[in-house]
CSV table of N, CA and C in Angstrom, one decimal:
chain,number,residue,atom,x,y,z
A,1,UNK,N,92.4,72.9,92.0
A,1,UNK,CA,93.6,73.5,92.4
A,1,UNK,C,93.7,73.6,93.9
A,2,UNK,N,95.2,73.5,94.3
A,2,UNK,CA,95.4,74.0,95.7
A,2,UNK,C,95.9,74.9,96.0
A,3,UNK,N,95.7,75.8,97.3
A,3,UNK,CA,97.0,76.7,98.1
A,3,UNK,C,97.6,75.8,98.7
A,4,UNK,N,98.8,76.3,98.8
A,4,UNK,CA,99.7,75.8,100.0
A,4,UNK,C,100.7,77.1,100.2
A,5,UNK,N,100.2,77.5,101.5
A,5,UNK,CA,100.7,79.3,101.9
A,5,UNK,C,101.7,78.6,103.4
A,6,UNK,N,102.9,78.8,103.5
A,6,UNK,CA,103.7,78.8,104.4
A,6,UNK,C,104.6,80.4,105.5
A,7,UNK,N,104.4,80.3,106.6
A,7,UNK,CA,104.9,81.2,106.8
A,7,UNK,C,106.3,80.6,108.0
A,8,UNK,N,107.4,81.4,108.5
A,8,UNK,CA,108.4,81.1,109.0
A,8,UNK,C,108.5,82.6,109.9
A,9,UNK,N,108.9,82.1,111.4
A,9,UNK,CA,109.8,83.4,111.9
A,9,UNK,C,111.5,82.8,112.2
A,10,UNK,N,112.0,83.6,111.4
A,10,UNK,CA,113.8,83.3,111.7
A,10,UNK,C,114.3,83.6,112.9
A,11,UNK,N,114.6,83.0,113.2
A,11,UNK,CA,115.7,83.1,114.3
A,11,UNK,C,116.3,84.5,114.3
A,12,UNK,N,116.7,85.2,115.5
A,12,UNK,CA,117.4,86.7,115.7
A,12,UNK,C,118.9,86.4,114.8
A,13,UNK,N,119.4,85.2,114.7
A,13,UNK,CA,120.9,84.5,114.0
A,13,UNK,C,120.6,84.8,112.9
A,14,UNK,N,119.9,84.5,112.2
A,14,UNK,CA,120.1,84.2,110.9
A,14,UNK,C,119.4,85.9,110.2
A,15,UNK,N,118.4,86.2,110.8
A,15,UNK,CA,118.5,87.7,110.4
A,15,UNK,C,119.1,89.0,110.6
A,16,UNK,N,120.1,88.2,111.9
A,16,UNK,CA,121.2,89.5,111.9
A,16,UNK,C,122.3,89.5,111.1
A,17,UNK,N,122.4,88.0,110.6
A,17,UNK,CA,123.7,87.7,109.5
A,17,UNK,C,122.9,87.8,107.5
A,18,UNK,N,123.3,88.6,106.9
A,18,UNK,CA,122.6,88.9,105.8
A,18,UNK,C,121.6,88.5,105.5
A,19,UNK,N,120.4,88.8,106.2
A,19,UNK,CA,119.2,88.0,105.8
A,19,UNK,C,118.4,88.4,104.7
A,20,UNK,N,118.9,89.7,103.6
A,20,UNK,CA,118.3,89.5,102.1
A,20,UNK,C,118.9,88.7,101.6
A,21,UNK,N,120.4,88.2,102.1
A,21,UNK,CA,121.2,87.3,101.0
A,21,UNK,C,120.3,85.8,101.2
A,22,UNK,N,119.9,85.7,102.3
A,22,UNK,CA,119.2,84.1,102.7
A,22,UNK,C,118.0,84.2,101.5
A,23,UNK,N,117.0,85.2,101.9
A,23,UNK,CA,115.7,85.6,101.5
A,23,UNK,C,116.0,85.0,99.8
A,24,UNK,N,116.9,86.1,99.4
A,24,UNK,CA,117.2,85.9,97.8
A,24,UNK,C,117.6,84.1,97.6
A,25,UNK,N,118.4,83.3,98.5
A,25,UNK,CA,118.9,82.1,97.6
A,25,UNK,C,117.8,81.4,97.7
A,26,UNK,N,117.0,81.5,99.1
A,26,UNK,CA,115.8,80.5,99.1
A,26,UNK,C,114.7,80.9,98.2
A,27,UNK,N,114.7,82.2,97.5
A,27,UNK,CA,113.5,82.5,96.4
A,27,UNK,C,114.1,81.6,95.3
A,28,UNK,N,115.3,82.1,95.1
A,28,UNK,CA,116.1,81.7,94.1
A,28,UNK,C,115.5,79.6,93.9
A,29,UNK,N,115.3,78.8,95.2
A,29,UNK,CA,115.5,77.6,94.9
A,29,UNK,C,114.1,77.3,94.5
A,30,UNK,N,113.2,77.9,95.2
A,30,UNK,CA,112.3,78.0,95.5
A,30,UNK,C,111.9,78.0,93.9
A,31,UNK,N,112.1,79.6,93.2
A,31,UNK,CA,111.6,79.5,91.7
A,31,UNK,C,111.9,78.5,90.9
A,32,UNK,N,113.4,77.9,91.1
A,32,UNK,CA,113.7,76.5,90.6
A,32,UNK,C,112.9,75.7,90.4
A,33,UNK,N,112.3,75.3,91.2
A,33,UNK,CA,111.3,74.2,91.2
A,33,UNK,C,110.0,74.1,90.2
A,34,UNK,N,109.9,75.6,89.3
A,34,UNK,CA,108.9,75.5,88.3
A,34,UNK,C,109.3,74.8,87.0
A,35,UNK,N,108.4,73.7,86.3
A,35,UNK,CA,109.1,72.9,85.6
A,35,UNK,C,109.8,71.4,86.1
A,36,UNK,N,110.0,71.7,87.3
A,36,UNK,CA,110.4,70.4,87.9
A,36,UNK,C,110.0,69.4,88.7
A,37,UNK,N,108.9,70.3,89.3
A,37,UNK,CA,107.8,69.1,90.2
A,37,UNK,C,106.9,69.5,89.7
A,38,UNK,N,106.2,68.0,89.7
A,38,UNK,CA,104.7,67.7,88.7
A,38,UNK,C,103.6,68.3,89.6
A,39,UNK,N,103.2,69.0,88.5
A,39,UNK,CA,101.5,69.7,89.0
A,39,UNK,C,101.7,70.7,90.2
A,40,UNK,N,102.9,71.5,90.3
A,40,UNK,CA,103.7,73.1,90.9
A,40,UNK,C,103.1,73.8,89.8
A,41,UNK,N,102.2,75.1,89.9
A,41,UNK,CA,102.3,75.8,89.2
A,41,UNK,C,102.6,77.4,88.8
A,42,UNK,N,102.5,77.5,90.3
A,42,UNK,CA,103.0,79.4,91.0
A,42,UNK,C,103.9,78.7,92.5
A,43,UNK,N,104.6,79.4,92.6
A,43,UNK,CA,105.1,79.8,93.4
A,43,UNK,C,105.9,81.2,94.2
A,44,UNK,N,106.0,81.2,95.0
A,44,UNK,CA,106.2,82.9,95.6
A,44,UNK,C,106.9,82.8,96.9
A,45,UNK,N,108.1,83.3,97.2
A,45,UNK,CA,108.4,83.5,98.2
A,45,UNK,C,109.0,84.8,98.7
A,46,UNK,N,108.3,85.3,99.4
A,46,UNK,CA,108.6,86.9,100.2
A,46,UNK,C,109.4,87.4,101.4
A,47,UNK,N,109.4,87.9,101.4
A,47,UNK,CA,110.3,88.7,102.9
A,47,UNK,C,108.9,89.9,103.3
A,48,UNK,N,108.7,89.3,104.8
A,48,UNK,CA,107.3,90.5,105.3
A,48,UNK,C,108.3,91.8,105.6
A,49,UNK,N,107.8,93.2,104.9
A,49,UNK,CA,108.2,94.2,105.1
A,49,UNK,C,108.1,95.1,106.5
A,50,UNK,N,107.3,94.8,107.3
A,50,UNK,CA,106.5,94.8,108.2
A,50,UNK,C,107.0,93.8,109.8
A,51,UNK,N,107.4,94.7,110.9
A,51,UNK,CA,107.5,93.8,111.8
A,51,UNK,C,105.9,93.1,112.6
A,52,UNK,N,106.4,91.8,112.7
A,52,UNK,CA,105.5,91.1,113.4
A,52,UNK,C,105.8,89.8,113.6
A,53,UNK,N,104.8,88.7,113.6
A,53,UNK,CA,104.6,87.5,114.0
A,53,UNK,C,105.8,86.3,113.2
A,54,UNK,N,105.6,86.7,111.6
A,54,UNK,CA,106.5,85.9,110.7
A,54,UNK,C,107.3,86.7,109.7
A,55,UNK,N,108.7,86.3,109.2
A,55,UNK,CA,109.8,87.2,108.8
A,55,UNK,C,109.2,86.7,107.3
A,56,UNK,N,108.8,85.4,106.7
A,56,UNK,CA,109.4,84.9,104.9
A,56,UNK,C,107.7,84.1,104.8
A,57,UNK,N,107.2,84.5,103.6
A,57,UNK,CA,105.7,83.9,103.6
A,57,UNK,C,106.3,82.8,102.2
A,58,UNK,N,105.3,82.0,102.1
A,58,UNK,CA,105.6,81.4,100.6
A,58,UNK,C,104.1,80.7,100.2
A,59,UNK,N,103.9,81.2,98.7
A,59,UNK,CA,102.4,80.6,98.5
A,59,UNK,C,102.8,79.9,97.0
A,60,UNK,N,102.2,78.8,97.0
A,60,UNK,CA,102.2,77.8,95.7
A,60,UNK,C,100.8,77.3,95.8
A,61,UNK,N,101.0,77.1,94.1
A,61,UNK,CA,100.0,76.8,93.5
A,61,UNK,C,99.7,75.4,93.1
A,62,UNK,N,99.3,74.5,93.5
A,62,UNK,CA,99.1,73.1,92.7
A,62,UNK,C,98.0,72.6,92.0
A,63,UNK,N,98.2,72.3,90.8
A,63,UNK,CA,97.2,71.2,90.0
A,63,UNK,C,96.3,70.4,90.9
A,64,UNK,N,96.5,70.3,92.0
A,64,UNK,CA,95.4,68.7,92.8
A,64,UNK,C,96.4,68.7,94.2
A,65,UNK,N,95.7,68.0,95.2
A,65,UNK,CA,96.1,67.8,96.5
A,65,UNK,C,97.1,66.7,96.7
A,66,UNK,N,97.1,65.6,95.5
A,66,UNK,CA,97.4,64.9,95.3
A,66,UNK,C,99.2,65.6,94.8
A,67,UNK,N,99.1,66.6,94.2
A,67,UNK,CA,100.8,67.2,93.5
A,67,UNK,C,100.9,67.9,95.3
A,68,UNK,N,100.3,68.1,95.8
A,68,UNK,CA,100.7,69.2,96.5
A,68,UNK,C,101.5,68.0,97.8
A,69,UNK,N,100.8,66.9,97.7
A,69,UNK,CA,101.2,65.8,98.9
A,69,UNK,C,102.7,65.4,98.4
A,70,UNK,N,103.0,65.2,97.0
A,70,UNK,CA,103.6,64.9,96.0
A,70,UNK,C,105.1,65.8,96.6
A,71,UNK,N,104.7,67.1,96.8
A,71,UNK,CA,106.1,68.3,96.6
A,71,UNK,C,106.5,68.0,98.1
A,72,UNK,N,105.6,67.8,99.0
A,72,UNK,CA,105.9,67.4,100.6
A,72,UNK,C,107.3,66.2,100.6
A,73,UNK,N,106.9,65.3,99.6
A,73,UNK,CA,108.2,64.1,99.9
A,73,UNK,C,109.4,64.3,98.7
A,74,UNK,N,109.5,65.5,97.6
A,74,UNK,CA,110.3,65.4,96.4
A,74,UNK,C,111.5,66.0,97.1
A,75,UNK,N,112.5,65.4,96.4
A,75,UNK,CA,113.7,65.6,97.0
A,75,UNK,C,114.5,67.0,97.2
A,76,UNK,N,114.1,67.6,96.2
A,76,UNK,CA,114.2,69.2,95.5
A,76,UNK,C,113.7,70.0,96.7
A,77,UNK,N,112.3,69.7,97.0
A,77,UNK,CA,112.0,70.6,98.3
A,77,UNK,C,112.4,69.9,99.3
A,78,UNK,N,112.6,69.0,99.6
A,78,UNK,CA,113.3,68.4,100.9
A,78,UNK,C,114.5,69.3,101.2
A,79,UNK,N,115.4,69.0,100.5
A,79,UNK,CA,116.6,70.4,100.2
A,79,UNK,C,116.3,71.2,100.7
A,80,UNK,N,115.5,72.3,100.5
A,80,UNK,CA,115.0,73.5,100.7
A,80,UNK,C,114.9,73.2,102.0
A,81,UNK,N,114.1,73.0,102.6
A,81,UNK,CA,113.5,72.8,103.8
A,81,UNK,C,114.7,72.4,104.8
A,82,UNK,N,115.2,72.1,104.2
A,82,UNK,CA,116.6,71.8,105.1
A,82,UNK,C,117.4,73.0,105.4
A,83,UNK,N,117.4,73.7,104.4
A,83,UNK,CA,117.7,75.1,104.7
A,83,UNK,C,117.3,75.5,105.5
A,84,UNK,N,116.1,76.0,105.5
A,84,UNK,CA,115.2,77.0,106.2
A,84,UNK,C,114.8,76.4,107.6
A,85,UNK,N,115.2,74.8,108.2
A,85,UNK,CA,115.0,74.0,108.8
A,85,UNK,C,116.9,74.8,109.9
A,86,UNK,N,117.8,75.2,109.2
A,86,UNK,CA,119.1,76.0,109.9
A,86,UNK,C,118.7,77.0,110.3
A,87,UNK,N,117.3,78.0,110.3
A,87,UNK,CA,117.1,79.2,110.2
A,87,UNK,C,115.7,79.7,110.8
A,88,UNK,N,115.1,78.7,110.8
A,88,UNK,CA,113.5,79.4,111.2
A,88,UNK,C,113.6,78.2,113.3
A,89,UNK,N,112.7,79.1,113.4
A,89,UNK,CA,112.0,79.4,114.8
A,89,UNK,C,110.6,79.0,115.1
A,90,UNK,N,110.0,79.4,114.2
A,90,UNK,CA,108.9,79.3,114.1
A,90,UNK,C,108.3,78.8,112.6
A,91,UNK,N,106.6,77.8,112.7
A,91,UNK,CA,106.4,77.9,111.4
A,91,UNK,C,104.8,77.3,110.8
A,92,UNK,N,104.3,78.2,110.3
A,92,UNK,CA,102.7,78.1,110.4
A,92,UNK,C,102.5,78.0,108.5
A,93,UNK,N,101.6,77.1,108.7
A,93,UNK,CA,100.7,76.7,107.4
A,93,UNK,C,99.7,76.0,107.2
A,94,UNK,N,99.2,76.6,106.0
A,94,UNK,CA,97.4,76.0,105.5
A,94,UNK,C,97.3,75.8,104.1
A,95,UNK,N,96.8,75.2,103.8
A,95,UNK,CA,96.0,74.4,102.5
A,95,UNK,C,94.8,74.4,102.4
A,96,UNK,N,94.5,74.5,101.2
A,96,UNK,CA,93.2,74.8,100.7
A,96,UNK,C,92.5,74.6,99.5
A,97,UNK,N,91.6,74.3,99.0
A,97,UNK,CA,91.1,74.4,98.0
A,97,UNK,C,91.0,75.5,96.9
A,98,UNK,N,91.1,75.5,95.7
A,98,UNK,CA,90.4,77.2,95.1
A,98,UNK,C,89.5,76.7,94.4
């Protein structure tokens, strides 16, 4: 199995304009995706309650390195990423084994 833990800092824009409403649609697409990309198993996307470094974490779970390289090019998360691509600033992530 793999991690794949992302983290994002938004832009002052996008969190001064309803940013639970953003938070909620991108969990929202984000949970979509269970069932629909092969070898996704968990997924989680948060809002840090806490000021600091990053505003939205996201941790999934994959079957193999192989599903996880898989969700990098699927069109479904491409989408997504396009979103959050109008909105973030910043953007740090790791992968990993369990």
């Amino acid at each position: 199995m793999v991690r794949h833990i992302v983290m994002w800092k938004m832009s002052d824009e996008a969190k001064a304009n309803d940013f639970d409403g953003k938070v909620q649609l991108l969990r929202e697409k984000f949970d979509d995706m269970i069932g629909k990309i092969d070898g996704l198993l968990e997924i989680e996307l948060r809002k840090n309650y806490k000021p600091g470094n990053f505003d939205v974490s996201l941790l999934c779970t994959f079957d193999s390195r192989e599903a996880e390289e898989a969700y990098q090019t699927n069109p479904i998360h491409v989408a997504v990423k396009q979103i959050i691509g109008q909105w973030a600033v910043e953007r740090a992530c790791v992968d990993y084994d369990v």
